[in-house]
CSV table of C-alpha atoms and ligand atoms in Angstrom, one decimal:
chain,number,residue,atom,x,y,z
X,17,MET,CA,-37.0,-40.7,-37.6
X,18,ASN,CA,-39.2,-38.7,-35.9
X,19,GLU,CA,-42.8,-37.4,-38.4
X,20,PRO,CA,-42.3,-34.0,-38.8
X,21,LYS,CA,-45.0,-32.1,-37.1
X,22,PRO,CA,-48.2,-31.1,-38.5
X,23,LYS,CA,-48.7,-27.7,-39.3
X,24,VAL,CA,-51.2,-25.5,-37.5
X,25,THR,CA,-53.9,-24.0,-40.5
X,26,VAL,CA,-54.5,-20.4,-40.9
X,27,ALA,CA,-57.0,-19.6,-43.5
X,28,ILE,CA,-57.7,-15.2,-44.1
X,29,ILE,CA,-60.7,-14.6,-46.1
X,30,GLY,CA,-59.4,-10.7,-47.7
X,31,ALA,CA,-55.7,-10.2,-49.6
X,32,GLY,CA,-55.8,-6.9,-48.7
X,33,ILE,CA,-52.4,-5.4,-47.7
X,34,ALA,CA,-53.1,-6.7,-43.8
X,35,GLY,CA,-54.6,-10.0,-45.6
X,36,LEU,CA,-51.0,-10.1,-47.2
X,37,SER,CA,-48.7,-9.1,-44.6
X,38,CYS,CA,-50.5,-11.2,-41.9
X,39,ALA,CA,-50.1,-14.5,-44.5
X,40,SER,CA,-47.2,-13.9,-45.5
X,41,SER,CA,-44.8,-13.2,-41.9
X,42,LEU,CA,-47.6,-16.9,-40.7
X,43,GLN,CA,-46.0,-18.3,-43.7
X,44,LYS,CA,-42.3,-17.0,-42.9
X,45,LEU,CA,-43.3,-18.5,-39.1
X,46,GLY,CA,-43.8,-22.0,-40.9
X,47,PHE,CA,-47.9,-21.9,-41.2
X,48,GLU,CA,-49.4,-23.1,-43.7
X,49,VAL,CA,-51.5,-20.5,-44.8
X,50,ARG,CA,-54.5,-19.8,-47.8
X,51,VAL,CA,-56.0,-16.5,-48.4
X,52,TYR,CA,-59.4,-16.4,-49.9
X,53,GLU,CA,-60.1,-12.8,-52.0
X,54,LYS,CA,-63.6,-12.0,-53.5
X,55,SER,CA,-61.9,-9.6,-56.4
X,56,ARG,CA,-59.9,-11.0,-59.4
X,57,GLY,CA,-56.6,-10.3,-57.5
X,58,PRO,CA,-54.9,-8.9,-55.1
X,59,SER,CA,-53.9,-6.1,-52.9
X,60,GLY,CA,-57.4,-4.8,-52.0
X,61,ARG,CA,-58.0,-0.5,-51.8
X,62,MET,CA,-54.4,-0.3,-52.4
X,63,SER,CA,-55.5,-0.7,-56.2
X,64,THR,CA,-55.2,0.4,-60.0
X,65,ARG,CA,-57.7,1.2,-62.8
X,66,HIS,CA,-56.8,-0.3,-65.8
X,67,GLY,CA,-57.4,0.4,-70.1
X,68,GLU,CA,-56.3,0.9,-72.6
X,69,GLY,CA,-52.6,3.3,-72.9
X,70,TRP,CA,-53.9,4.1,-69.6
X,71,SER,CA,-54.4,3.5,-65.9
X,72,ALA,CA,-54.8,5.5,-62.3
X,73,ASP,CA,-54.3,4.4,-58.8
X,74,HIS,CA,-57.9,5.2,-57.3
X,75,GLY,CA,-58.1,3.6,-54.1
X,76,ALA,CA,-55.0,4.5,-51.6
X,77,GLN,CA,-52.8,7.7,-53.1
X,78,TYR,CA,-49.0,7.1,-51.4
X,79,PHE,CA,-48.4,6.2,-48.0
X,80,THR,CA,-46.1,7.5,-45.7
X,81,ALA,CA,-44.0,4.8,-43.2
X,82,ARG,CA,-42.4,6.0,-39.8
X,83,ASP,CA,-42.8,2.3,-37.6
X,84,ARG,CA,-39.1,0.2,-38.3
X,85,ALA,CA,-40.6,-2.6,-39.5
X,86,PHE,CA,-42.3,-1.2,-42.3
X,87,ILE,CA,-39.9,1.3,-43.3
X,88,GLU,CA,-37.6,-2.3,-42.8
X,89,GLU,CA,-40.7,-3.8,-45.4
X,90,LEU,CA,-40.8,-0.8,-47.4
X,91,ASN,CA,-37.2,-0.5,-48.0
X,92,THR,CA,-37.5,-4.8,-49.5
X,93,TRP,CA,-40.3,-3.0,-52.0
X,94,ILE,CA,-38.3,-0.5,-52.9
X,95,LYS,CA,-35.2,-2.9,-53.9
X,96,ALA,CA,-37.8,-4.8,-55.6
X,97,GLY,CA,-39.2,-2.1,-58.1
X,98,VAL,CA,-42.2,-2.4,-56.5
X,99,ALA,CA,-42.0,0.6,-54.4
X,100,ALA,CA,-40.6,4.5,-54.5
X,101,ALA,CA,-40.4,7.9,-53.4
X,102,TRP,CA,-43.1,10.3,-55.1
X,103,HIS,CA,-42.4,13.8,-55.1
X,104,PRO,CA,-45.4,16.0,-56.1
X,105,ARG,CA,-45.3,19.7,-56.4
X,106,LEU,CA,-47.9,19.6,-53.8
X,107,SER,CA,-50.7,23.0,-53.0
X,108,VAL,CA,-53.4,23.5,-50.8
X,109,TYR,CA,-56.8,24.6,-51.6
X,110,ASP,CA,-58.9,26.3,-48.4
X,111,SER,CA,-61.0,29.0,-47.6
X,112,GLY,CA,-61.0,29.7,-51.2
X,113,GLN,CA,-57.4,30.2,-51.4
X,114,TRP,CA,-54.4,28.5,-53.1
X,115,GLN,CA,-50.7,27.8,-50.7
X,116,GLU,CA,-48.3,25.3,-52.3
X,117,SER,CA,-47.9,22.9,-49.2
X,118,GLY,CA,-44.8,23.2,-46.6
X,119,SER,CA,-45.2,19.7,-45.9
X,120,LYS,CA,-41.7,17.2,-45.6
X,121,GLU,CA,-43.8,14.1,-45.2
X,122,LYS,CA,-41.9,11.6,-46.9
X,123,ARG,CA,-44.5,9.5,-49.7
X,124,TYR,CA,-44.9,6.5,-51.0
X,125,VAL,CA,-46.2,5.1,-54.6
X,126,GLY,CA,-46.6,1.4,-56.1
X,127,VAL,CA,-44.1,1.0,-59.0
X,128,PRO,CA,-45.8,0.7,-61.6
X,129,ALA,CA,-48.9,1.1,-60.0
X,130,MET,CA,-50.8,0.9,-56.4
X,131,ASN,CA,-51.2,-2.2,-56.3
X,132,SER,CA,-47.2,-4.1,-57.4
X,133,PRO,CA,-46.7,-4.0,-53.8
X,134,GLY,CA,-49.7,-5.8,-53.1
X,135,GLN,CA,-48.8,-8.6,-56.5
X,136,TYR,CA,-45.5,-8.5,-55.1
X,137,LEU,CA,-46.1,-9.8,-51.7
X,138,ALA,CA,-48.4,-12.3,-53.0
X,139,LYS,CA,-46.4,-13.8,-55.0
X,140,ASN,CA,-45.5,-17.0,-52.9
X,141,LEU,CA,-48.7,-17.0,-51.4
X,142,SER,CA,-50.9,-19.7,-52.2
X,143,ILE,CA,-54.2,-17.5,-52.6
X,144,GLU,CA,-57.8,-18.3,-53.8
X,145,CYS,CA,-59.6,-14.9,-56.3
X,146,ASN,CA,-62.9,-14.8,-56.7
X,147,GLN,CA,-63.8,-16.3,-53.8
X,148,THR,CA,-66.3,-13.9,-51.3
X,149,ILE,CA,-66.5,-16.1,-48.0
X,150,ASP,CA,-70.5,-15.2,-47.0
X,151,LYS,CA,-70.1,-17.7,-44.3
X,152,ILE,CA,-67.6,-19.2,-41.3
X,153,TYR,CA,-68.6,-21.7,-38.7
X,154,ARG,CA,-66.3,-23.7,-36.4
X,155,LYS,CA,-66.8,-27.5,-36.1
X,156,ASP,CA,-65.0,-30.3,-34.0
X,157,GLY,CA,-62.4,-27.3,-33.3
X,158,LYS,CA,-61.6,-25.8,-36.4
X,159,TRP,CA,-62.9,-23.5,-38.6
X,160,HIS,CA,-64.7,-24.1,-41.9
X,161,LEU,CA,-65.5,-21.8,-44.9
X,162,ARG,CA,-68.4,-21.4,-47.0
X,163,SER,CA,-68.4,-19.0,-50.2
X,164,LEU,CA,-70.7,-17.0,-52.2
X,165,GLU,CA,-69.0,-19.0,-55.2
X,166,ASN,CA,-68.3,-22.4,-55.0
X,167,GLY,CA,-69.6,-23.5,-51.8
X,168,GLU,CA,-68.9,-25.0,-48.9
X,169,MET,CA,-64.5,-25.5,-49.2
X,170,ILE,CA,-62.9,-29.2,-47.9
X,171,GLN,CA,-60.2,-27.9,-45.6
X,172,SER,CA,-60.8,-27.0,-42.7
X,173,PHE,CA,-58.8,-24.5,-40.3
X,174,ASP,CA,-57.0,-24.1,-37.0
X,175,TYR,CA,-57.5,-20.1,-36.8
X,176,LEU,CA,-59.0,-17.9,-39.0
X,177,VAL,CA,-57.9,-14.6,-39.5
X,178,LEU,CA,-60.7,-12.2,-41.3
X,179,ALA,CA,-58.6,-9.7,-42.2
X,180,ILE,CA,-61.1,-6.9,-43.7
X,181,PRO,CA,-63.2,-3.9,-43.3
X,182,ALA,CA,-65.2,-3.7,-41.0
X,183,PRO,CA,-68.6,-3.5,-41.9
X,184,GLN,CA,-68.3,-7.0,-43.7
X,185,SER,CA,-66.0,-8.3,-40.8
X,186,TYR,CA,-69.3,-7.9,-38.9
X,187,ALA,CA,-71.1,-9.6,-41.4
X,188,LEU,CA,-69.7,-12.7,-41.4
X,189,THR,CA,-69.3,-12.8,-37.3
X,190,LYS,CA,-72.4,-12.6,-36.3
X,191,LEU,CA,-73.5,-15.2,-35.6
X,192,VAL,CA,-70.4,-16.5,-34.2
X,193,ASP,CA,-68.3,-14.4,-31.5
X,194,HIS,CA,-71.0,-11.8,-30.3
X,195,SER,CA,-68.0,-10.1,-28.5
X,196,ILE,CA,-66.4,-9.4,-32.2
X,197,GLU,CA,-70.1,-8.4,-33.3
X,198,THR,CA,-70.2,-5.4,-30.6
X,199,ILE,CA,-66.0,-4.0,-32.0
X,200,CYS,CA,-67.2,-4.4,-35.0
X,201,SER,CA,-70.8,-2.6,-34.8
X,202,ASP,CA,-68.8,0.4,-33.0
X,203,ILE,CA,-67.0,2.1,-36.3
X,204,LYS,CA,-68.6,3.9,-38.6
X,205,MET,CA,-66.7,3.3,-42.0
X,206,GLN,CA,-67.7,6.0,-44.7
X,207,GLY,CA,-67.1,5.8,-48.6
X,208,CYS,CA,-65.9,7.6,-51.1
X,209,TRP,CA,-66.7,9.0,-54.9
X,210,THR,CA,-63.7,8.2,-56.5
X,211,VAL,CA,-63.6,10.3,-61.1
X,212,MET,CA,-60.8,8.9,-63.4
X,213,ALA,CA,-60.2,11.5,-66.3
X,214,ARG,CA,-58.2,10.8,-69.4
X,215,LEU,CA,-57.4,13.8,-70.8
X,216,SER,CA,-56.1,14.9,-74.6
X,217,ASN,CA,-53.6,17.2,-73.0
X,218,LYS,CA,-51.1,17.5,-70.5
X,219,ALA,CA,-53.5,19.7,-68.2
X,220,ASP,CA,-52.0,22.6,-66.7
X,221,MET,CA,-52.0,23.2,-63.6
X,222,HIS,CA,-49.0,24.6,-60.6
X,223,PHE,CA,-49.6,21.1,-58.5
X,224,ASP,CA,-49.6,17.2,-59.3
X,225,ALA,CA,-51.2,16.9,-56.1
X,226,ALA,CA,-53.6,18.8,-53.7
X,227,PHE,CA,-55.6,18.6,-50.7
X,228,ILE,CA,-58.4,20.1,-50.6
X,229,ASN,CA,-61.1,21.7,-48.5
X,230,ASN,CA,-64.8,23.0,-50.4
X,231,GLU,CA,-67.6,21.3,-49.9
X,232,ILE,CA,-67.2,18.3,-52.6
X,233,ILE,CA,-63.1,17.4,-53.5
X,234,SER,CA,-60.8,15.9,-50.6
X,235,TRP,CA,-57.7,15.3,-53.3
X,236,ILE,CA,-56.8,16.1,-57.1
X,237,SER,CA,-53.4,14.2,-58.8
X,238,ARG,CA,-51.9,13.7,-61.8
X,239,ASN,CA,-51.3,9.7,-61.5
X,240,ASN,CA,-48.8,10.7,-64.5
X,241,SER,CA,-46.2,13.1,-61.9
X,242,LYS,CA,-46.0,9.0,-60.0
X,243,PRO,CA,-42.9,7.4,-60.6
X,244,GLY,CA,-43.5,4.4,-63.8
X,245,ARG,CA,-46.1,5.7,-64.7
X,246,THR,CA,-46.8,5.9,-68.2
X,247,GLY,CA,-49.6,6.3,-70.7
X,248,GLN,CA,-52.1,9.1,-71.5
X,249,GLU,CA,-52.5,12.0,-68.7
X,250,THR,CA,-55.3,10.6,-65.6
X,251,TRP,CA,-55.5,12.3,-62.9
X,252,THR,CA,-57.8,10.9,-59.8
X,253,ILE,CA,-60.8,13.0,-57.9
X,254,HIS,CA,-61.5,12.2,-54.8
X,255,ALA,CA,-64.7,13.2,-53.4
X,256,ASN,CA,-64.1,14.5,-49.2
X,257,PRO,CA,-66.0,11.6,-46.7
X,258,GLN,CA,-68.6,13.4,-45.8
X,259,TRP,CA,-70.1,14.2,-49.4
X,260,SER,CA,-69.4,10.9,-50.3
X,261,GLN,CA,-71.4,9.5,-47.3
X,262,GLN,CA,-74.0,11.5,-47.5
X,263,TRP,CA,-74.4,11.0,-51.9
X,264,ILE,CA,-73.9,7.2,-51.6
X,265,GLU,CA,-76.4,5.9,-53.1
X,266,LEU,CA,-76.3,8.6,-55.8
X,267,ASP,CA,-76.5,7.7,-59.4
X,268,LYS,CA,-73.0,7.0,-60.2
X,269,ASP,CA,-73.2,9.5,-63.5
X,270,GLU,CA,-74.5,12.0,-61.4
X,271,ALA,CA,-71.9,11.9,-58.5
X,272,GLY,CA,-69.2,12.1,-61.2
X,273,GLN,CA,-70.6,15.3,-62.4
X,274,LEU,CA,-71.1,16.9,-59.4
X,275,ILE,CA,-67.6,16.2,-58.1
X,276,LEU,CA,-66.3,17.6,-62.0
X,277,ASP,CA,-67.8,21.0,-62.1
X,278,SER,CA,-66.5,21.1,-58.7
X,279,ALA,CA,-63.1,20.1,-60.0
X,280,LYS,CA,-64.0,22.4,-62.9
X,281,GLN,CA,-63.9,25.5,-60.3
X,282,LEU,CA,-60.4,24.6,-59.1
X,283,GLY,CA,-59.4,24.9,-62.1
X,284,LEU,CA,-58.8,21.5,-63.1
X,285,ASN,CA,-61.4,21.2,-66.6
X,286,CYS,CA,-62.2,17.2,-67.7
X,287,HIS,CA,-64.6,18.6,-70.0
X,288,ASN,CA,-63.4,16.4,-73.2
X,289,ALA,CA,-61.7,13.9,-71.4
X,290,GLU,CA,-62.6,10.7,-71.3
X,291,ILE,CA,-64.3,9.3,-67.1
X,292,SER,CA,-64.7,6.5,-65.4
X,293,ILE,CA,-66.6,6.5,-61.7
X,294,HIS,CA,-65.4,4.6,-58.8
X,295,ARG,CA,-67.9,4.0,-55.6
X,296,TRP,CA,-66.1,2.9,-52.4
X,297,ARG,CA,-68.5,1.4,-50.3
X,298,TYR,CA,-66.1,1.5,-47.4
X,299,ALA,CA,-63.0,3.6,-47.9
X,300,SER,CA,-62.0,5.2,-44.8
X,301,GLY,CA,-62.2,4.8,-41.2
X,302,ALA,CA,-60.9,3.1,-38.2
X,303,ILE,CA,-60.9,2.9,-34.2
X,304,ASN,CA,-58.0,2.7,-31.6
X,305,THR,CA,-57.2,-0.2,-30.6
X,306,GLU,CA,-54.7,-0.6,-27.8
X,307,LEU,CA,-52.8,-4.4,-30.2
X,308,GLY,CA,-53.7,-2.9,-33.8
X,309,PHE,CA,-55.5,-6.7,-34.0
X,310,ILE,CA,-57.6,-9.3,-32.1
X,311,LEU,CA,-57.3,-12.5,-31.3
X,312,ASN,CA,-59.1,-14.8,-29.4
X,313,ASP,CA,-58.0,-17.2,-28.2
X,314,GLU,CA,-60.3,-19.8,-26.9
X,315,SER,CA,-62.0,-19.6,-30.9
X,316,LYS,CA,-58.8,-19.1,-32.8
X,317,LEU,CA,-61.2,-16.7,-34.5
X,318,CYS,CA,-58.5,-13.1,-35.7
X,319,LEU,CA,-59.0,-9.8,-37.1
X,320,CYS,CA,-56.6,-7.6,-38.7
X,321,GLY,CA,-56.9,-5.0,-40.8
X,322,ASP,CA,-56.6,-0.7,-41.8
X,323,TRP,CA,-59.4,-0.1,-39.0
X,324,LEU,CA,-57.5,-1.3,-36.4
X,325,HIS,CA,-55.0,0.3,-36.4
X,326,SER,CA,-54.7,4.0,-37.9
X,327,GLY,CA,-57.2,4.1,-40.7
X,328,ARG,CA,-54.0,3.5,-43.2
X,329,VAL,CA,-51.7,1.9,-45.6
X,330,GLU,CA,-49.5,1.3,-42.9
X,331,GLY,CA,-51.3,0.3,-39.7
X,332,ALA,CA,-53.1,-2.2,-42.3
X,333,TRP,CA,-50.0,-3.5,-43.1
X,334,LEU,CA,-48.5,-3.5,-39.4
X,335,SER,CA,-52.0,-5.1,-38.2
X,336,GLY,CA,-51.6,-8.3,-40.3
X,337,TYR,CA,-47.5,-7.9,-39.4
X,338,LYS,CA,-48.5,-7.5,-35.4
X,339,LEU,CA,-51.0,-10.8,-35.5
X,340,ALA,CA,-49.0,-12.8,-37.1
X,341,SER,CA,-46.6,-12.6,-34.8
X,342,ALA,CA,-49.7,-12.8,-32.1
X,343,ILE,CA,-50.9,-16.2,-33.1
X,344,ASP,CA,-47.2,-17.9,-33.7
X,345,ILE,CA,-46.8,-16.8,-29.7
X,346,SER,CA,-51.1,-18.1,-29.0
X,347,VAL,CA,-49.8,-21.8,-30.5
X,348,ALA,CA,-46.6,-21.9,-28.8
X,349,ALA,CA,-48.1,-21.2,-24.8
C,615,FAD,C1,-60.1,6.7,-52.0
C,615,FAD,C2,-59.6,6.1,-51.4
C,615,FAD,C3,-58.1,6.1,-50.2
C,615,FAD,C4,-57.3,6.3,-50.0
C,615,FAD,N1,-55.9,6.8,-49.9
C,615,FAD,C5,-55.1,6.5,-49.0
C,615,FAD,C6,-53.8,7.4,-49.4
C,615,FAD,O1,-53.1,8.2,-49.9
C,615,FAD,N2,-52.8,6.6,-48.0
C,615,FAD,C7,-52.6,6.0,-47.5
C,615,FAD,O2,-52.0,5.3,-46.4
C,615,FAD,N3,-54.1,4.9,-47.1
C,615,FAD,C8,-55.4,5.7,-47.9
C,615,FAD,N4,-56.2,4.9,-48.5
C,615,FAD,C9,-56.8,3.7,-47.6
C,615,FAD,C10,-55.5,2.2,-47.4
C,615,FAD,O3,-56.1,2.0,-48.7
C,615,FAD,C11,-56.3,1.3,-47.0
C,615,FAD,O4,-55.2,1.4,-45.5
C,615,FAD,C12,-55.8,0.1,-46.6
C,615,FAD,O5,-55.8,-0.1,-48.2
C,615,FAD,C13,-56.3,-1.0,-46.1
C,615,FAD,O6,-56.0,-2.2,-46.3
C,615,FAD,P1,-56.5,-3.3,-45.4
C,615,FAD,O7,-55.7,-4.7,-46.2
C,615,FAD,O8,-56.9,-3.2,-44.3
C,615,FAD,O9,-58.2,-3.8,-46.6
C,615,FAD,P2,-58.5,-3.3,-48.0
C,615,FAD,O10,-57.4,-3.4,-48.6
C,615,FAD,O11,-60.3,-3.4,-47.7
C,615,FAD,O12,-59.1,-5.2,-47.7
C,615,FAD,C14,-59.4,-6.5,-47.7
C,615,FAD,C15,-59.7,-6.8,-49.0
C,615,FAD,O13,-60.8,-8.2,-48.7
C,615,FAD,C16,-61.3,-8.7,-50.0
C,615,FAD,N5,-62.8,-9.2,-49.1
C,615,FAD,C17,-64.2,-8.4,-48.0
C,615,FAD,N6,-64.4,-8.7,-48.0
C,615,FAD,C18,-64.8,-9.9,-48.1
C,615,FAD,C19,-65.5,-12.0,-48.7
C,615,FAD,N7,-66.6,-11.9,-47.6
C,615,FAD,N8,-64.6,-12.6,-48.8
C,615,FAD,C20,-63.3,-12.5,-49.4
C,615,FAD,N9,-62.7,-10.9,-50.1
C,615,FAD,C21,-62.8,-10.4,-48.8
C,615,FAD,C22,-61.4,-7.1,-50.2
C,615,FAD,O14,-61.9,-7.1,-51.6
C,615,FAD,C23,-60.2,-6.6,-50.4
C,615,FAD,O15,-59.3,-7.1,-51.3
C,615,FAD,C24,-57.5,5.0,-48.9
C,615,FAD,C25,-58.4,4.6,-49.5
C,615,FAD,C26,-59.3,4.9,-50.1
C,615,FAD,C27,-60.3,4.1,-50.2
């Protein structure tokens, strides 16, 4: 009897939605995949902060689904109960005026939290959390990794996928591939200061979510208006990318106070609220690439992520999904 062929091995750095989508697609195609993630759990910027009796989505707020493949994936999430449509009362604040939003866009969220689809995808994958990869190198035709926490990894890999934001990809690739280094350094990602406010009573606002165009804020939403959320009344406020980037090094409490003052002027008074503040150093920013991912056939170094595919949840998922097919084709060639 023939020996079974050894599987092609792939290491994926980053368990955000792009890394998870790439990993699960590759696994379905018969690859042996291992994911390394620096945080305590998967899902990256599709994230939720949990406290006693409350939770708040503090990264991605909702996502849209336009591409056929992503719609199919979304349908499996909905069937599994980890995503659902969200129908907020939606307003827009611009030039000092409030308006009801006329947007007919279908919006979806993770259920019961934004990180639920990521956790669902992660269930059948081999993921090592609390592993910050700080060095990659190629030796004897294989990729080797080192993590900050555990040092050199014993296993080496045929392919290496970086599913992390551009500046972090740049930091890892600058010593191994100058062409990738140039693409990564072309993009300027911007930060986002985020405030989560827990109120003792329901705030009397005329919207569940609002796009804001003022000096500081870009978005306000009531977490409890999303499906499956229970617990204390919690609002998420995002500062806009320009303001956040300009004040990215500001003291956390100072940034939070400026955002809360601005929210008060918009009618959301969080004076007596319990506050959590988060600084996203790399929240948004993308470049247009033809394929939506990068695959170097020679070195077998690959990149995927939202920044290579429209800068949103759907783009991130598609980037990982398309890269997986491209790796499969590259192996067969
Ligand atoms: C504040 C905010 C609001 C947003 N709002 C929306 C929205 O409303 N709608 C929408 O569609 N999108 C939104 N987005 C964007 C959306 O969240 C992203 O497009 C998507 O989640 C990116 O997925 P990703 O897998 O490409 O990257 P990430 O989610 O960033 O995943 C990368 C992962 O890699 C890990 N990592 C990084 N470096 C290393 C390392 N050296 N070693 C190991 N692991 C590493 C990180 O911890 C992370 O888990 C928002 C993002 C933010 C921050």
